[in-house]
PDB file of C-alpha atoms in Angstrom:
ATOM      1  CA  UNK A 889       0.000   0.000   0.000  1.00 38.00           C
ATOM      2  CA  UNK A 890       1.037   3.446  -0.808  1.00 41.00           C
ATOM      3  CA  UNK A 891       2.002   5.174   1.727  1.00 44.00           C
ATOM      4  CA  UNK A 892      -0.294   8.273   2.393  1.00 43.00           C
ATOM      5  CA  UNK A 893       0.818  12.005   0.370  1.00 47.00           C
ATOM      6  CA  UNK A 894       2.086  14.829   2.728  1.00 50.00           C
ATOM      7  CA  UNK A 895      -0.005  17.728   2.661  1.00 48.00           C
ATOM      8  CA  UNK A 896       1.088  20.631   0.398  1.00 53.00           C
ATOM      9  CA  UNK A 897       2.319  23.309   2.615  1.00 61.00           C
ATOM     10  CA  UNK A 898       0.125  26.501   2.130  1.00 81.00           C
ATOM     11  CA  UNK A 899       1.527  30.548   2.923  1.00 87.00           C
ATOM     12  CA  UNK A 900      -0.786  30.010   5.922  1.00 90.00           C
ATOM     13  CA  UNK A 901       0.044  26.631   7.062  1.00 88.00           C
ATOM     14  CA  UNK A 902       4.015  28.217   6.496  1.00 92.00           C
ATOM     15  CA  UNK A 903       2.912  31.249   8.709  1.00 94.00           C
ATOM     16  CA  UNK A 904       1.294  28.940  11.248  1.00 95.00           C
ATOM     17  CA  UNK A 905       4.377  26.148  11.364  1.00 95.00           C
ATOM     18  CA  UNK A 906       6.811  29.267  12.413  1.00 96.00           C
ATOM     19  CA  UNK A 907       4.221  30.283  15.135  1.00 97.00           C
ATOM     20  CA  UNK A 908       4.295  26.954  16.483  1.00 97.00           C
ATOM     21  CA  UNK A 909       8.225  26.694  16.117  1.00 96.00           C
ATOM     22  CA  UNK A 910       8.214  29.868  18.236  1.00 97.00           C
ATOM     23  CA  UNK A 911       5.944  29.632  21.058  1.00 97.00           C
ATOM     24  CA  UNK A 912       6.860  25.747  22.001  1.00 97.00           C
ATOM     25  CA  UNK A 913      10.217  25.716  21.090  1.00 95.00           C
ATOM     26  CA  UNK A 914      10.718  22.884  23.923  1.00 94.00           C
ATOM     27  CA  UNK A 915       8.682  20.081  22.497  1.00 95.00           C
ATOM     28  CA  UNK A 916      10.172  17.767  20.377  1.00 94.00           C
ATOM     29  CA  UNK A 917       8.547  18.132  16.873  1.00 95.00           C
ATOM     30  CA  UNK A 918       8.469  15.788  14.262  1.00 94.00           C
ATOM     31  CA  UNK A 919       8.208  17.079  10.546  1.00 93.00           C
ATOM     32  CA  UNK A 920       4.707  15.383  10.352  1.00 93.00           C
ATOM     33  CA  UNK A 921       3.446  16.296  13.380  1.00 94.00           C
ATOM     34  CA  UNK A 922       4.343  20.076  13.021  1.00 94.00           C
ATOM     35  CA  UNK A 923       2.874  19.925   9.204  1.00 93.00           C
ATOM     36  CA  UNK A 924      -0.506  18.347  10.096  1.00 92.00           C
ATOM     37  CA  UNK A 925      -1.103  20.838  12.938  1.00 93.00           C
ATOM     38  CA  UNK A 926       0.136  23.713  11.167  1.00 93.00           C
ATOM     39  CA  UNK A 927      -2.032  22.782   8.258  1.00 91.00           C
ATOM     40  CA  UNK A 928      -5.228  22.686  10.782  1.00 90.00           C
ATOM     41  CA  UNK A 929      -4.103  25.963  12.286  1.00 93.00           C
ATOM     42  CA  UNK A 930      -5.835  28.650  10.149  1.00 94.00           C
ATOM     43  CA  UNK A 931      -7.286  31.751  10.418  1.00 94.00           C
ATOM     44  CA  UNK A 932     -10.477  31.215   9.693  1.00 94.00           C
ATOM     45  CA  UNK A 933     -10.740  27.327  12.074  1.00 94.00           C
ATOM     46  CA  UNK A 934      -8.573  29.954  14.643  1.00 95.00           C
ATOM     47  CA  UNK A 935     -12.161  32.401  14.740  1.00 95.00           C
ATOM     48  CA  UNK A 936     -14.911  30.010  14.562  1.00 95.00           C
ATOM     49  CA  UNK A 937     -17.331  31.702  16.623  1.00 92.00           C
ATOM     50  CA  UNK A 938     -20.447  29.586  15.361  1.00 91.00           C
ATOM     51  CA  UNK A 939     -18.814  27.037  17.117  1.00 92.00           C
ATOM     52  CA  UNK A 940     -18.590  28.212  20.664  1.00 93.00           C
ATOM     53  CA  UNK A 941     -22.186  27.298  22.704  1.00 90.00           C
ATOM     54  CA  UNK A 942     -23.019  31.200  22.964  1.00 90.00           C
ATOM     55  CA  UNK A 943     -26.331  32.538  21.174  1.00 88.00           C
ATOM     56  CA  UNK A 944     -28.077  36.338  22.251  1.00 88.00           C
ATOM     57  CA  UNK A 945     -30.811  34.504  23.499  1.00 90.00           C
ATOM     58  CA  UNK A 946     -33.065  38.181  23.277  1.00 89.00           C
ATOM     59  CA  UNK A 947     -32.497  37.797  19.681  1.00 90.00           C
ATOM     60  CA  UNK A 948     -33.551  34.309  19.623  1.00 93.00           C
ATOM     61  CA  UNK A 949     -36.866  33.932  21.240  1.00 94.00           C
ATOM     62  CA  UNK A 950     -37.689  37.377  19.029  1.00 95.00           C
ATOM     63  CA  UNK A 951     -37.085  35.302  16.285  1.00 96.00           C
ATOM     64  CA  UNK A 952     -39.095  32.191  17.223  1.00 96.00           C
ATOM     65  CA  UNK A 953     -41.846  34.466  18.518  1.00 96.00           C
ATOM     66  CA  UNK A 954     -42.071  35.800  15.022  1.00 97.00           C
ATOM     67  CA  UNK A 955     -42.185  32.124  13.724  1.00 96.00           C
ATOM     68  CA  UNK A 956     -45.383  31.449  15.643  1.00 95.00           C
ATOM     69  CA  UNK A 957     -47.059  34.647  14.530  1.00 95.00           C
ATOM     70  CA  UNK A 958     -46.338  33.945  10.794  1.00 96.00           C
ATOM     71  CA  UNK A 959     -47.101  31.044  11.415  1.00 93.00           C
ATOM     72  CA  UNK A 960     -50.492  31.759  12.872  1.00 90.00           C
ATOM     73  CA  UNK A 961     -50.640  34.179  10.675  1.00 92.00           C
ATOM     74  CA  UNK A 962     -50.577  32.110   7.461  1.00 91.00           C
ATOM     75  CA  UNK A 963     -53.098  29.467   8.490  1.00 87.00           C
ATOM     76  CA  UNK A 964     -55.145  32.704   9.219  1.00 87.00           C
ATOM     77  CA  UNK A 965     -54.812  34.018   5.493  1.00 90.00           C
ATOM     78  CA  UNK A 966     -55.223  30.904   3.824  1.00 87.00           C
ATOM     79  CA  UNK A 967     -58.268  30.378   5.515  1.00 84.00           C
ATOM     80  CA  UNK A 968     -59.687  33.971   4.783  1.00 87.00           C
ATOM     81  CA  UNK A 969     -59.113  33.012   1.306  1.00 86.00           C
ATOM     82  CA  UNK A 970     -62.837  32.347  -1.031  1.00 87.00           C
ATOM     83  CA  UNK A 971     -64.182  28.651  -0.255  1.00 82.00           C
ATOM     84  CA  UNK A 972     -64.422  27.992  -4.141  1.00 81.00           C
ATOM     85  CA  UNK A 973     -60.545  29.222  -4.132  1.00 82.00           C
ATOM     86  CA  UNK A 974     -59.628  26.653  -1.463  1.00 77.00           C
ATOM     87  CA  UNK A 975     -62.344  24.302  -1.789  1.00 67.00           C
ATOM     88  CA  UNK A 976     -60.114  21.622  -4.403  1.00 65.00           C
ATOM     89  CA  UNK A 977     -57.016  22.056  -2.485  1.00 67.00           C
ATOM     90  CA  UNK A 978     -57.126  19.592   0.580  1.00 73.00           C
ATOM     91  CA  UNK A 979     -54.126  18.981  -0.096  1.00 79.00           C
ATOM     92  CA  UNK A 980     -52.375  22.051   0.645  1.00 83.00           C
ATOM     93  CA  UNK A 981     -55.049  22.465   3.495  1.00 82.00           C
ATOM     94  CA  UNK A 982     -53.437  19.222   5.511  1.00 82.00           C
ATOM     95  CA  UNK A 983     -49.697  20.280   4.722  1.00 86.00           C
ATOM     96  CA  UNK A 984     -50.702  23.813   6.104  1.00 87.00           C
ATOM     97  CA  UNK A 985     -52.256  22.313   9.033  1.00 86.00           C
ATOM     98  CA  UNK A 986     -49.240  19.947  10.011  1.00 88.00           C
ATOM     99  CA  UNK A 987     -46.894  22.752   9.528  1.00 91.00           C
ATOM    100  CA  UNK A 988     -48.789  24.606  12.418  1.00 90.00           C
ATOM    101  CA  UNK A 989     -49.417  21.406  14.388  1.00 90.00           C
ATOM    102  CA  UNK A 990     -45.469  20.454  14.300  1.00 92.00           C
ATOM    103  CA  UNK A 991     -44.499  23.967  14.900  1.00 94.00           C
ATOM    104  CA  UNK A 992     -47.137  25.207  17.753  1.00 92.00           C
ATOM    105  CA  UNK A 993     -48.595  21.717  19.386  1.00 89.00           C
ATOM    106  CA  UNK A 994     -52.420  22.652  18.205  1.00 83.00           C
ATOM    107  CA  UNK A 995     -54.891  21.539  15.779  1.00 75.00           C
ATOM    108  CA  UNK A 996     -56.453  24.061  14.514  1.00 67.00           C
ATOM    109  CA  UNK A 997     -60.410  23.879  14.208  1.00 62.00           C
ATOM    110  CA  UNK A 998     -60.558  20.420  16.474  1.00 53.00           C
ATOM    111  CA  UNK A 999     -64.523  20.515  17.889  1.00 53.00           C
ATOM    112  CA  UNK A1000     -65.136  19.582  21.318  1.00 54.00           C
ATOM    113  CA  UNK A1001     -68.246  17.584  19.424  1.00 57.00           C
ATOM    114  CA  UNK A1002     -66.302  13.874  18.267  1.00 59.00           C
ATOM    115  CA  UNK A1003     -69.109  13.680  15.741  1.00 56.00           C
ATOM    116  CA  UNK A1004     -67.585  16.577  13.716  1.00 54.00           C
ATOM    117  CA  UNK A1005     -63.903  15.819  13.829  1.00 57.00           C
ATOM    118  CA  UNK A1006     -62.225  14.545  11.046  1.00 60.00           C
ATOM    119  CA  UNK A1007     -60.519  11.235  10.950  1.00 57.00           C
ATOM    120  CA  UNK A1008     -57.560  13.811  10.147  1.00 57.00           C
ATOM    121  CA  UNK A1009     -58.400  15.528  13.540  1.00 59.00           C
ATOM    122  CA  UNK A1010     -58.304  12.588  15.371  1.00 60.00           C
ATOM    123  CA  UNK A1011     -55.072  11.573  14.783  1.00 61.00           C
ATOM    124  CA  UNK A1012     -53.241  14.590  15.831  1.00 70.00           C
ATOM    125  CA  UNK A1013     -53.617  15.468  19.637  1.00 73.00           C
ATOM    126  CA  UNK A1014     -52.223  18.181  21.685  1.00 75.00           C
ATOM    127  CA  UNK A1015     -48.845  17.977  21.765  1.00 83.00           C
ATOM    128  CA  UNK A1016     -45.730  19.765  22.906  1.00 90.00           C
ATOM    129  CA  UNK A1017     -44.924  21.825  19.205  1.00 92.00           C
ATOM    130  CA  UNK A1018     -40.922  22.566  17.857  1.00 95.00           C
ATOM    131  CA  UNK A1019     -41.210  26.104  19.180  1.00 95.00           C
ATOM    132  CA  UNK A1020     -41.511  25.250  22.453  1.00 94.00           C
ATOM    133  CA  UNK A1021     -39.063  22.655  22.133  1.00 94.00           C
ATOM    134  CA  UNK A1022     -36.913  25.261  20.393  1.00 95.00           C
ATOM    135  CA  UNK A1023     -37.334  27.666  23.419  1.00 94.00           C
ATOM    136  CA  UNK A1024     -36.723  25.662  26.205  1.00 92.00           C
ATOM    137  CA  UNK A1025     -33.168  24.657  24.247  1.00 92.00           C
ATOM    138  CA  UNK A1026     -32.329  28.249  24.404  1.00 91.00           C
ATOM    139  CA  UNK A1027     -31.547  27.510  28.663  1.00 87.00           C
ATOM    140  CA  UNK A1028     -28.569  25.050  27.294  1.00 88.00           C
ATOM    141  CA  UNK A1029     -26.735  28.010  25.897  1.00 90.00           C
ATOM    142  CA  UNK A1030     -24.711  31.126  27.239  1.00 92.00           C
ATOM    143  CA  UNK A1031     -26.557  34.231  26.647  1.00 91.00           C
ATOM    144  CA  UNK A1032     -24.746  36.861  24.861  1.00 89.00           C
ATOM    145  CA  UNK A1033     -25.858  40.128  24.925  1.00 87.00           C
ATOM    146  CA  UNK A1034     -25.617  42.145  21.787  1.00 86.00           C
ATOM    147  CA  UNK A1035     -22.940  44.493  23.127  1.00 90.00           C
ATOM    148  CA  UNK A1036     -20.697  41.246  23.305  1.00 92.00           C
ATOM    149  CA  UNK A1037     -22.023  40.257  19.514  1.00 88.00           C
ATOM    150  CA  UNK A1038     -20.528  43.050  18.461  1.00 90.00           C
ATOM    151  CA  UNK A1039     -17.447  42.748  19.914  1.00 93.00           C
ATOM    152  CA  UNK A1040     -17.218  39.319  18.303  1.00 95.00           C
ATOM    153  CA  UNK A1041     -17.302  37.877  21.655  1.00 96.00           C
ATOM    154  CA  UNK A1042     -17.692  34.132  20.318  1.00 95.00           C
ATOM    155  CA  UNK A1043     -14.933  34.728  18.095  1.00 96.00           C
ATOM    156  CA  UNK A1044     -12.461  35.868  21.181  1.00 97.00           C
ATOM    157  CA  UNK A1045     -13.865  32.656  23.200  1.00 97.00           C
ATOM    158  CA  UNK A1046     -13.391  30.243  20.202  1.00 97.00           C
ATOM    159  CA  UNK A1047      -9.489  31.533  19.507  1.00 97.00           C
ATOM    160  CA  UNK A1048      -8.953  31.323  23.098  1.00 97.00           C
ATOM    161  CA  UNK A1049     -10.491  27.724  23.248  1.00 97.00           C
ATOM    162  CA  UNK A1050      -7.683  26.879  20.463  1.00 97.00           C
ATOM    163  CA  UNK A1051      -4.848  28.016  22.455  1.00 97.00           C
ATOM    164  CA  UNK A1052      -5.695  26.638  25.859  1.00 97.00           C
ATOM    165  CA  UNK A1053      -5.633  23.363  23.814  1.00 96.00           C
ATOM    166  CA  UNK A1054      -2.239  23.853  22.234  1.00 97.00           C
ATOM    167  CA  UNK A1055      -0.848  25.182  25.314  1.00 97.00           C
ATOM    168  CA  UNK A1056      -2.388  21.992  27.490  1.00 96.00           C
ATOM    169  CA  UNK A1057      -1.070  19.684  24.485  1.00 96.00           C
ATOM    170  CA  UNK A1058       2.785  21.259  23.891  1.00 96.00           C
ATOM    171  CA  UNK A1059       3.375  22.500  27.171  1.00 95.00           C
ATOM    172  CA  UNK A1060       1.444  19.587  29.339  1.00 94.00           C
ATOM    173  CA  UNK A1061      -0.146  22.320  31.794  1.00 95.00           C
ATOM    174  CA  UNK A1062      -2.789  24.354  31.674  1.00 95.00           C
ATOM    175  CA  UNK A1063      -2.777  27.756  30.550  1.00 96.00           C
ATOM    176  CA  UNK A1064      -2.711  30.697  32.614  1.00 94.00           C
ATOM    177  CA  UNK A1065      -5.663  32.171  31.907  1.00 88.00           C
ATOM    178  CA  UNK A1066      -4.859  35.589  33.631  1.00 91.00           C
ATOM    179  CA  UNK A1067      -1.376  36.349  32.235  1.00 92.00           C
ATOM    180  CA  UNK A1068      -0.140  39.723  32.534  1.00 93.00           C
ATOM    181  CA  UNK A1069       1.692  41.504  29.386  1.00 94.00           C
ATOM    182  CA  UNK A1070       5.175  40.653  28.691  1.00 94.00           C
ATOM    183  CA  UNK A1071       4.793  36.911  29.760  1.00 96.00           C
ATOM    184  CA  UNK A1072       4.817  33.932  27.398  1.00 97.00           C
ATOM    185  CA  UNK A1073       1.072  33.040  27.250  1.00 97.00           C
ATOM    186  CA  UNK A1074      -0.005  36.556  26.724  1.00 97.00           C
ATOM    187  CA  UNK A1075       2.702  36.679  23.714  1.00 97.00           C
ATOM    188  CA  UNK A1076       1.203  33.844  22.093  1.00 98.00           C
ATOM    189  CA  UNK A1077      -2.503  35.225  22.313  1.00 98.00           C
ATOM    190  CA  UNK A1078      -1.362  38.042  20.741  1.00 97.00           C
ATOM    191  CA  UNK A1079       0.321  36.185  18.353  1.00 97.00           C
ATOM    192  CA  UNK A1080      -2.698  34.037  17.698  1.00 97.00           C
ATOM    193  CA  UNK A1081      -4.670  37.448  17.107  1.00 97.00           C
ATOM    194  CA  UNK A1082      -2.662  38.678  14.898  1.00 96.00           C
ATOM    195  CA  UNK A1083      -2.202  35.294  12.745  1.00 97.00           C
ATOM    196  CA  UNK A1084      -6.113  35.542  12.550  1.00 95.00           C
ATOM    197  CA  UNK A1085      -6.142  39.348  10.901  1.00 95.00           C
ATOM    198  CA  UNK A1086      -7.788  40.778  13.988  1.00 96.00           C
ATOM    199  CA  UNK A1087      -6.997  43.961  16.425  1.00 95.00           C
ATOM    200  CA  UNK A1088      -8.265  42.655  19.534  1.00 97.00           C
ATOM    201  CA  UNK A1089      -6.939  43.529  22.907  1.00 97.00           C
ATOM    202  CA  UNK A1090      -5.481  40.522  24.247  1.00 97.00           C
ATOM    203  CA  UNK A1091      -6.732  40.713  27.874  1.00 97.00           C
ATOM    204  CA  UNK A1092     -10.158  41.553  26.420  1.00 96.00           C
ATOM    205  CA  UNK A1093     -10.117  38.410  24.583  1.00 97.00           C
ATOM    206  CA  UNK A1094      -8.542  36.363  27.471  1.00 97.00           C
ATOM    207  CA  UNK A1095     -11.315  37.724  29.646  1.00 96.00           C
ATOM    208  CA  UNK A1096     -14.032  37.137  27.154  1.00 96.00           C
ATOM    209  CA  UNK A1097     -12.966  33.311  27.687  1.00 96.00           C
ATOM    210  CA  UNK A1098     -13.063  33.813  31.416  1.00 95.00           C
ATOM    211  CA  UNK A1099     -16.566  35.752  31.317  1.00 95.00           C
ATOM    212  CA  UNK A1100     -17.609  32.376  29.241  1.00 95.00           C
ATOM    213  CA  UNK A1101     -16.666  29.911  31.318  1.00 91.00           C
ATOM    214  CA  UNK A1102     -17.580  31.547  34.370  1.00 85.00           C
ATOM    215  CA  UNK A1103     -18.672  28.755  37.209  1.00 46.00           C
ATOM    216  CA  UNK A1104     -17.846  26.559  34.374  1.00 53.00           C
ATOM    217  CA  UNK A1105     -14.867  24.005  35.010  1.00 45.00           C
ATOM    218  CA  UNK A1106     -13.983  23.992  31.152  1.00 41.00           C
ATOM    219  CA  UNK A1107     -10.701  24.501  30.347  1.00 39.00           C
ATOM    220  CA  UNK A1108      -9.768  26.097  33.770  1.00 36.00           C
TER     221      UNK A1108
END
């Protein structure tokens, strides 16, 4: 068997292997070690935010709020539509119906008389709809307020996540996640900044990790 092609070096991945080179000059490299994690290491993996469990929950149950009202709001229209318009299109009647059943949990037009509920009716009870699943999934996340979203708070968290890694993988300890200028960890943060494009502060990104992971044991 063939034995498996290195990966083509990149002006990034080039960038990245000197950065590593530099800031764990200790640990004993080997060529395909250093290429495969300076090939992972780029700028735009380095700034992930999407990736880090923080959502502006405000924002969020806005938007899922507006869901329910459209939602509403289109079974309300298509019924205020002419009955000879509607009347041939069942159809589309029972995929509007299970869009607002999935969604919301209710059946729309369900009689308290069984002798006038449709067969259709029957078969879907009250249940607990997507929304409400959706909302209650909201609780799981950190809320971010949008002062923070514009600071690119998740982006600060996620390149800080990154270099606690490296720093708990090449230097076997855990990073000191309050280092003052001048000193070796706050070098490499503001290393890792700058190999990602960005201007940040570097103790306002260290302490956007810290504000993220507050009572939280991850990556202390």
């Amino acid at each position: 068997m063939r034995e498996q092609e290195s990966i083509a070096p990149t002006q990034e991945s080039k960038a990245a292997r000197d950065l590593l080179l530099a800031h764990f000059p200790k640990y004993e490299w080997t060529e395909k070690e250093l290429e495969s994690e300076a090939f992972f290491l780029t700028s735009s993996w380095l700034i992930a935010g999407d990736l880090v469990e923080a959502i502006d929950k405000k924002n969020v149950q806005e938007r899922l709020d507006k869901i329910e009202r459209l939602t509403n709001e289109l079974w309300k229209e298509y019924h205020a539509l002419p009955l000879k318009i509607r009347s041939d299109r069942i159809d589309l009647w029972r995929r509007l119906m299970r869009i607002k059943y999935d969604l919301t949990g209710k059946t729309p037009f369900v009689s308290s008389s069984k002798l006038f509920q449709s067969p259709y009716e029957f078969a879907m009870p009250r249940k607990k709809g997507l929304l409400s699943t959706m909302r209650e999934r909201v609780d799981d996340f950190f809320s971010m307020h949008q002062t923070q979203r514009d600071a690119e708070f998740s982006n600060k968290v996620r390149l800080c996540e990154i270099a606690v890694e490296l720093w708990l993988k090449f230097e076997r300890k855990k990073a000191p996640l309050k280092a003052s200028q001048g000193t070796r960890y706050h070098n490499f943060i503001a290393d890792l900044i700058d190999f990602s494009g960005k201007q940040w502060s570097v103790d306002r990104t260290m302490n956007a990790y810290r504000v993220f992971h507050k009572n939280d044991d991850r990556g202390m």
